[in-house]
Coordinates of C-alpha atoms in Angstrom, one line a residue:
M1 CA 0.0 0.0 0.0
Q2 CA 1.2 3.5 -0.8
Y3 CA 0.9 6.2 1.8
K4 CA 0.7 9.4 -0.1
N5 CA 0.6 12.3 2.4
N6 CA 1.5 13.3 5.9
F7 CA -2.0 13.5 7.5
D8 CA -1.7 10.3 9.5
F9 CA 1.4 11.7 11.2
L10 CA -0.2 15.1 11.9
R11 CA -3.3 13.6 13.4
L12 CA -1.2 11.3 15.6
L13 CA 0.9 14.3 16.6
A14 CA -2.2 16.2 17.5
A15 CA -3.6 13.3 19.6
F16 CA -0.3 13.1 21.5
M17 CA -0.3 16.8 22.1
V18 CA -3.7 16.4 23.8
L19 CA -2.5 13.3 25.8
F20 CA 0.7 15.1 26.9
S21 CA -1.2 18.2 28.0
H22 CA -3.8 16.2 29.9
Q23 CA -1.1 14.3 31.7
F24 CA -0.3 17.5 33.6
A25 CA -3.9 18.2 34.6
L26 CA -4.6 14.6 35.6
L27 CA -1.6 14.7 38.0
G28 CA -2.8 17.9 39.5
R29 CA -0.3 20.1 37.7
P30 CA -0.8 23.2 35.5
Q31 CA -1.1 22.4 31.8
P32 CA 1.6 23.7 29.5
V33 CA 0.5 26.9 27.7
L34 CA 2.0 28.6 24.7
D35 CA 0.6 32.0 25.7
S36 CA -2.2 33.3 27.9
N37 CA -4.9 32.1 25.5
L38 CA -3.6 28.8 24.1
E39 CA -2.9 25.5 25.8
L40 CA -0.9 22.8 24.1
G41 CA -3.9 20.5 24.1
A42 CA -6.1 23.1 22.5
L43 CA -3.5 23.5 19.8
G44 CA -3.7 19.7 19.1
V45 CA -7.5 19.9 18.9
S46 CA -7.2 22.9 16.5
I47 CA -5.0 20.7 14.2
F48 CA -7.7 18.0 14.3
F49 CA -10.4 20.4 13.2
S50 CA -8.3 22.0 10.5
I51 CA -7.6 18.6 8.9
S52 CA -11.2 17.5 9.4
G53 CA -12.6 20.5 7.5
Y54 CA -10.1 20.0 4.6
L55 CA -10.8 16.2 4.2
V56 CA -14.6 16.3 4.9
V57 CA -15.3 19.1 2.4
Q58 CA -13.5 17.0 -0.3
S59 CA -15.6 14.0 0.7
W60 CA -18.7 16.0 0.0
Q61 CA -17.3 17.2 -3.3
R62 CA -16.6 13.6 -4.4
D63 CA -20.0 12.3 -3.4
P64 CA -22.6 15.1 -2.7
N65 CA -25.2 12.8 -1.3
L66 CA -26.7 13.6 2.1
I67 CA -27.5 10.1 3.2
R68 CA -24.1 8.7 2.2
F69 CA -22.3 11.7 3.7
A70 CA -24.1 11.2 7.0
L71 CA -23.4 7.4 6.9
K72 CA -19.7 8.0 6.3
R73 CA -19.4 10.5 9.2
F74 CA -21.4 8.2 11.5
L75 CA -19.2 5.2 10.7
R76 CA -16.0 7.2 11.3
I77 CA -17.1 8.5 14.7
W78 CA -19.7 6.2 16.4
P79 CA -18.2 2.7 16.4
G80 CA -15.0 3.7 18.1
L81 CA -17.0 5.9 20.5
F82 CA -19.4 3.0 21.3
V83 CA -16.6 0.6 22.2
V84 CA -14.6 3.1 24.4
T85 CA -17.8 4.2 26.2
T86 CA -19.0 0.6 26.8
L87 CA -15.6 -0.4 28.1
A88 CA -15.5 2.5 30.4
A89 CA -19.0 2.0 31.8
F90 CA -19.0 -1.8 32.1
V91 CA -15.3 -2.8 32.5
V92 CA -13.3 0.0 33.9
G93 CA -16.0 1.5 36.0
P94 CA -16.9 -1.5 38.2
I95 CA -13.2 -2.3 38.8
V96 CA -12.1 1.2 39.9
S97 CA -15.4 2.4 41.6
E98 CA -15.5 3.0 45.3
L99 CA -19.0 1.4 45.3
E100 CA -19.9 -2.3 45.4
V101 CA -20.6 -3.7 41.9
S102 CA -24.4 -4.0 42.7
E103 CA -24.5 -0.4 43.9
Y104 CA -22.5 0.7 40.9
F105 CA -24.9 -0.7 38.3
Q106 CA -28.0 0.5 40.2
D107 CA -26.8 4.1 40.0
S108 CA -28.4 6.3 37.3
L109 CA -25.0 7.7 36.3
V110 CA -24.2 4.5 34.4
V111 CA -27.3 5.0 32.2
R112 CA -26.5 8.7 31.8
Y113 CA -23.0 7.9 30.8
M114 CA -24.2 5.8 28.0
D115 CA -26.0 8.9 26.6
N116 CA -22.5 9.7 25.3
L117 CA -23.5 7.5 22.4
R118 CA -26.2 10.1 21.6
L119 CA -23.6 12.8 21.9
R120 CA -25.1 14.0 25.1
M121 CA -21.7 14.0 26.9
N122 CA -21.5 12.9 30.5
Y123 CA -18.2 12.5 32.2
Q124 CA -18.9 10.8 35.5
L125 CA -19.5 7.2 36.6
P126 CA -20.6 6.3 40.1
G127 CA -17.6 6.3 42.5
V128 CA -15.1 6.3 39.7
F129 CA -11.8 8.3 40.1
V130 CA -13.3 10.3 43.0
N131 CA -10.0 10.5 44.8
N132 CA -7.8 11.3 41.7
P133 CA -6.2 14.8 41.6
F134 CA -8.6 15.5 38.7
P135 CA -11.6 13.9 40.3
N136 CA -14.7 12.1 38.7
A137 CA -13.9 12.7 35.0
V138 CA -13.8 9.4 33.2
N139 CA -13.2 10.6 29.6
G140 CA -12.6 14.3 29.4
S141 CA -11.6 14.3 25.7
T142 CA -14.9 13.4 24.2
W143 CA -16.5 16.9 24.6
T144 CA -15.1 17.9 21.2
I145 CA -17.0 15.1 19.3
P146 CA -20.4 16.8 19.4
I147 CA -18.7 20.0 18.1
E148 CA -17.2 18.0 15.3
V149 CA -20.5 16.5 14.4
R150 CA -22.2 19.8 14.5
W151 CA -19.8 21.2 11.8
Y152 CA -20.5 18.1 9.7
V153 CA -24.1 19.0 9.8
Y154 CA -23.4 22.7 8.9
L155 CA -21.3 21.5 6.0
A156 CA -24.0 19.1 4.8
I157 CA -26.6 21.9 4.9
A158 CA -24.3 24.1 2.9
G159 CA -23.8 21.3 0.4
A160 CA -27.5 20.6 0.1
L161 CA -28.0 24.3 -0.6
T162 CA -25.3 24.0 -3.3
L163 CA -23.2 26.5 -1.5
V164 CA -20.2 24.3 -1.3
G165 CA -19.9 24.5 -5.1
R166 CA -19.8 28.3 -4.9
R167 CA -16.6 28.7 -3.0
H168 CA -16.5 32.5 -3.2
I169 CA -19.8 32.6 -1.2
V170 CA -18.2 30.3 1.3
L171 CA -15.1 32.5 1.5
L172 CA -17.3 35.6 2.2
A173 CA -19.3 33.7 4.8
V174 CA -16.1 32.6 6.6
I175 CA -14.7 36.2 6.5
A176 CA -18.0 37.4 8.0
F177 CA -17.7 34.7 10.7
V178 CA -14.1 35.8 11.5
I179 CA -15.2 39.5 11.7
Y180 CA -18.0 38.6 14.1
H181 CA -16.0 36.4 16.3
F182 CA -12.9 38.6 16.6
G183 CA -14.4 42.0 15.9
I184 CA -17.9 42.1 17.3
Y185 CA -17.7 39.3 20.0
G186 CA -14.1 40.3 20.9
A187 CA -12.8 36.8 21.2
E188 CA -9.2 37.9 22.0
T189 CA -10.3 39.6 25.3
N190 CA -13.7 38.2 26.0
P191 CA -13.4 35.8 29.0
N192 CA -16.3 33.7 27.8
R193 CA -14.8 31.3 25.3
V194 CA -17.1 29.7 22.8
P195 CA -15.5 26.3 21.7
N196 CA -18.1 25.7 19.0
R197 CA -17.0 28.9 17.2
E198 CA -13.3 28.7 18.0
Y199 CA -12.8 25.2 16.7
G200 CA -15.5 25.7 14.0
L201 CA -13.3 28.4 12.5
Y202 CA -10.4 25.9 12.2
F203 CA -12.8 23.6 10.5
C204 CA -13.9 26.4 8.2
F205 CA -10.4 27.4 7.3
G206 CA -9.6 23.8 6.6
A207 CA -12.6 23.5 4.4
L208 CA -11.6 26.7 2.5
M209 CA -8.2 25.1 1.9
G210 CA -10.0 22.2 0.3
L211 CA -12.3 24.3 -1.8
Y212 CA -9.3 26.4 -3.1
R213 CA -6.9 23.5 -3.3
D214 CA -6.3 24.1 -7.1
K215 CA -5.1 27.7 -6.3
W216 CA -2.3 26.9 -3.8
K217 CA -1.2 23.3 -4.4
S218 CA 1.1 24.1 -7.3
Q219 CA 2.7 27.0 -5.4
R220 CA 2.7 25.5 -1.9
L221 CA 5.9 27.1 -0.6
A222 CA 5.0 30.6 -1.8
W223 CA 1.6 30.4 -0.3
A224 CA 2.9 28.9 3.0
A225 CA 5.4 31.8 3.3
L226 CA 2.8 34.4 2.7
I227 CA 0.3 32.8 5.1
A228 CA 3.0 32.5 7.8
L229 CA 4.0 36.1 7.4
A230 CA 0.4 37.3 7.7
G231 CA -0.4 35.0 10.6
I232 CA 2.8 35.8 12.6
S233 CA 2.4 39.5 12.0
T234 CA -1.2 39.3 13.3
Y235 CA -0.1 37.4 16.3
F236 CA 2.6 39.9 17.3
M237 CA 0.2 42.8 16.8
G238 CA -1.7 41.5 19.8
Q239 CA -4.2 39.2 18.1
Q240 CA -2.9 35.9 19.3
L241 CA -6.0 33.8 18.7
L242 CA -6.5 35.2 15.2
G243 CA -2.8 35.0 14.3
T244 CA -2.7 31.3 15.4
L245 CA -5.9 30.6 13.4
V246 CA -4.5 32.3 10.2
T247 CA -1.2 30.5 10.5
L248 CA -2.0 27.1 12.0
A249 CA -5.0 25.9 9.9
P250 CA -3.6 26.6 6.4
L251 CA -0.1 25.4 7.2
T252 CA -1.4 22.2 8.8
V253 CA -3.3 21.4 5.7
M254 CA -0.3 22.3 3.4
L255 CA 2.0 20.1 5.4
G256 CA -0.5 17.3 5.7
D257 CA -1.3 17.3 1.9
A258 CA 2.5 17.1 1.1
S259 CA 4.3 13.8 0.9
T260 CA 7.4 13.6 3.0
T261 CA 9.2 10.3 2.9
F262 CA 9.6 9.9 6.7
L263 CA 6.3 11.4 7.8
R264 CA 4.0 9.6 5.3
R265 CA 5.2 6.3 6.5
F266 CA 3.3 6.7 9.8
G267 CA 0.3 5.6 7.8
R268 CA 1.6 2.0 7.5
F269 CA 0.6 1.4 11.2
G270 CA -3.0 2.5 10.5
D271 CA -4.8 5.6 11.4
L272 CA -4.3 5.4 15.2
S273 CA -5.1 9.0 16.0
Y274 CA -8.8 8.6 16.8
G275 CA -8.1 5.7 19.0
V276 CA -5.3 7.6 20.9
Y277 CA -7.7 10.5 21.3
I278 CA -10.7 8.6 22.7
Y279 CA -8.7 6.1 24.9
A280 CA -5.9 8.2 26.4
F281 CA -7.9 10.0 29.1
V282 CA -9.4 6.8 30.5
V283 CA -6.1 5.1 30.4
Q284 CA -4.3 8.0 32.1
Q285 CA -7.0 8.3 34.9
T286 CA -6.8 4.6 35.5
L287 CA -3.0 4.7 35.9
V288 CA -3.3 7.6 38.3
W289 CA -5.9 5.7 40.3
Y290 CA -3.7 2.6 40.5
F291 CA -0.2 4.1 41.0
G292 CA -1.1 7.5 42.5
A293 CA 0.0 10.9 41.5
E294 CA 3.3 10.6 43.4
L295 CA 4.8 8.4 40.6
S296 CA 6.8 10.6 38.3
F297 CA 5.4 12.4 35.4
A298 CA 7.7 10.6 33.0
A299 CA 6.6 7.2 34.3
H300 CA 2.9 8.1 34.0
F301 CA 3.4 9.5 30.5
T302 CA 5.4 6.6 29.3
M303 CA 3.0 4.0 30.5
A304 CA 0.0 5.9 29.3
T305 CA 1.6 6.3 25.8
A306 CA 2.3 2.6 25.5
I307 CA -1.1 1.4 26.7
T308 CA -3.0 3.9 24.7
L309 CA -1.2 3.0 21.6
G310 CA -2.1 -0.6 22.2
F311 CA -5.8 0.2 22.6
A312 CA -5.6 2.5 19.5
W313 CA -4.1 -0.2 17.4
L314 CA -6.8 -2.7 18.5
S315 CA -9.5 -0.1 17.9
W316 CA -8.2 0.6 14.4
H317 CA -7.8 -3.0 13.3
L318 CA -10.7 -4.6 15.1
V319 CA -13.3 -1.8 15.0
E320 CA -12.6 1.3 12.8
K321 CA -10.9 -0.3 9.8
P322 CA -13.5 -3.1 9.3
V323 CA -16.3 -0.5 9.6
L324 CA -14.6 1.9 7.1
A325 CA -14.2 -1.0 4.7
F326 CA -18.0 -1.2 4.7
K327 CA -18.2 2.5 4.1
S328 CA -15.8 2.2 1.1
A329 CA -18.0 -0.6 -0.3
A330 CA -21.1 1.5 -0.2
P331 CA -22.4 2.5 -3.7
S332 CA -21.9 6.1 -4.8
S333 CA -23.2 8.2 -7.7
Q334 CA -21.3 10.7 -9.6
R335 CA -23.8 13.6 -9.6
M336 CA -26.5 13.1 -7.0
A337 CA -27.1 16.3 -5.0
W338 CA -29.6 15.1 -2.4
F339 CA -30.3 11.3 -2.5

């Protein structure tokens, strides 16, 4: 099999940025920050959303069918989420809970936790991780999944209205979105962060890169230099969030779409990034529960990395890849706009 781009590497890097950042919080330590507005983990999530927007808009362009588009997104997100949620509730929970097993399963929190499968995210299970430095949270990474799905829906609506095919309208809409978020709402200084908009902008920028791919692909380095100059200038003019957005989203896509001999070979192990993202928090919390926070950061991080990679590998080869094979086998039409 030929691995043609660097996206597998970048997604895995983003997942480990989140894992690394969370390791601090789960041991009761301050998370690493790049500036007053941006944590390392948030940067990793931003990379995910940038790549997602780029790839998903091209998926719609290849097959503009609402039902198949929804099915593809469902099969990419839900099976892995189902397995990790079920394992947390019915295997990890009873083992680590302070309650007796019978009490544990009688508690309504177990049923509420399974609402995660309907994207109504709950983070607590009865008696689980109550004495950890970061108490009660079972899987604190999954809160971004409903945001991701929400932007899939927005993209599908835009596609159904034939707006995706009119990229200049999309560009104007994203510019208006940026003006509202940073100009009217004042995102740089407003203490009330709005994750749906913040990460949605990365998704939108990634989608724009997909829509205008023919304009920049043949002159990648020149465009990358221009974008970096604009973004860095914006950053040092006091607009850190906007500067990061303008720089990170396009450059992530450009690097991911490139084919670097060493980086593209990460794909030979499978796409482990989603598995790393959804399993890491549970693994880390369980290790803190078992070994305590007194064990060194390096030991916790090393064990969490190894175990999480194992679960991610199993998730990819036993759950995600077989399901995606079904997705690939689904029939598609060349020009169907709705059904």
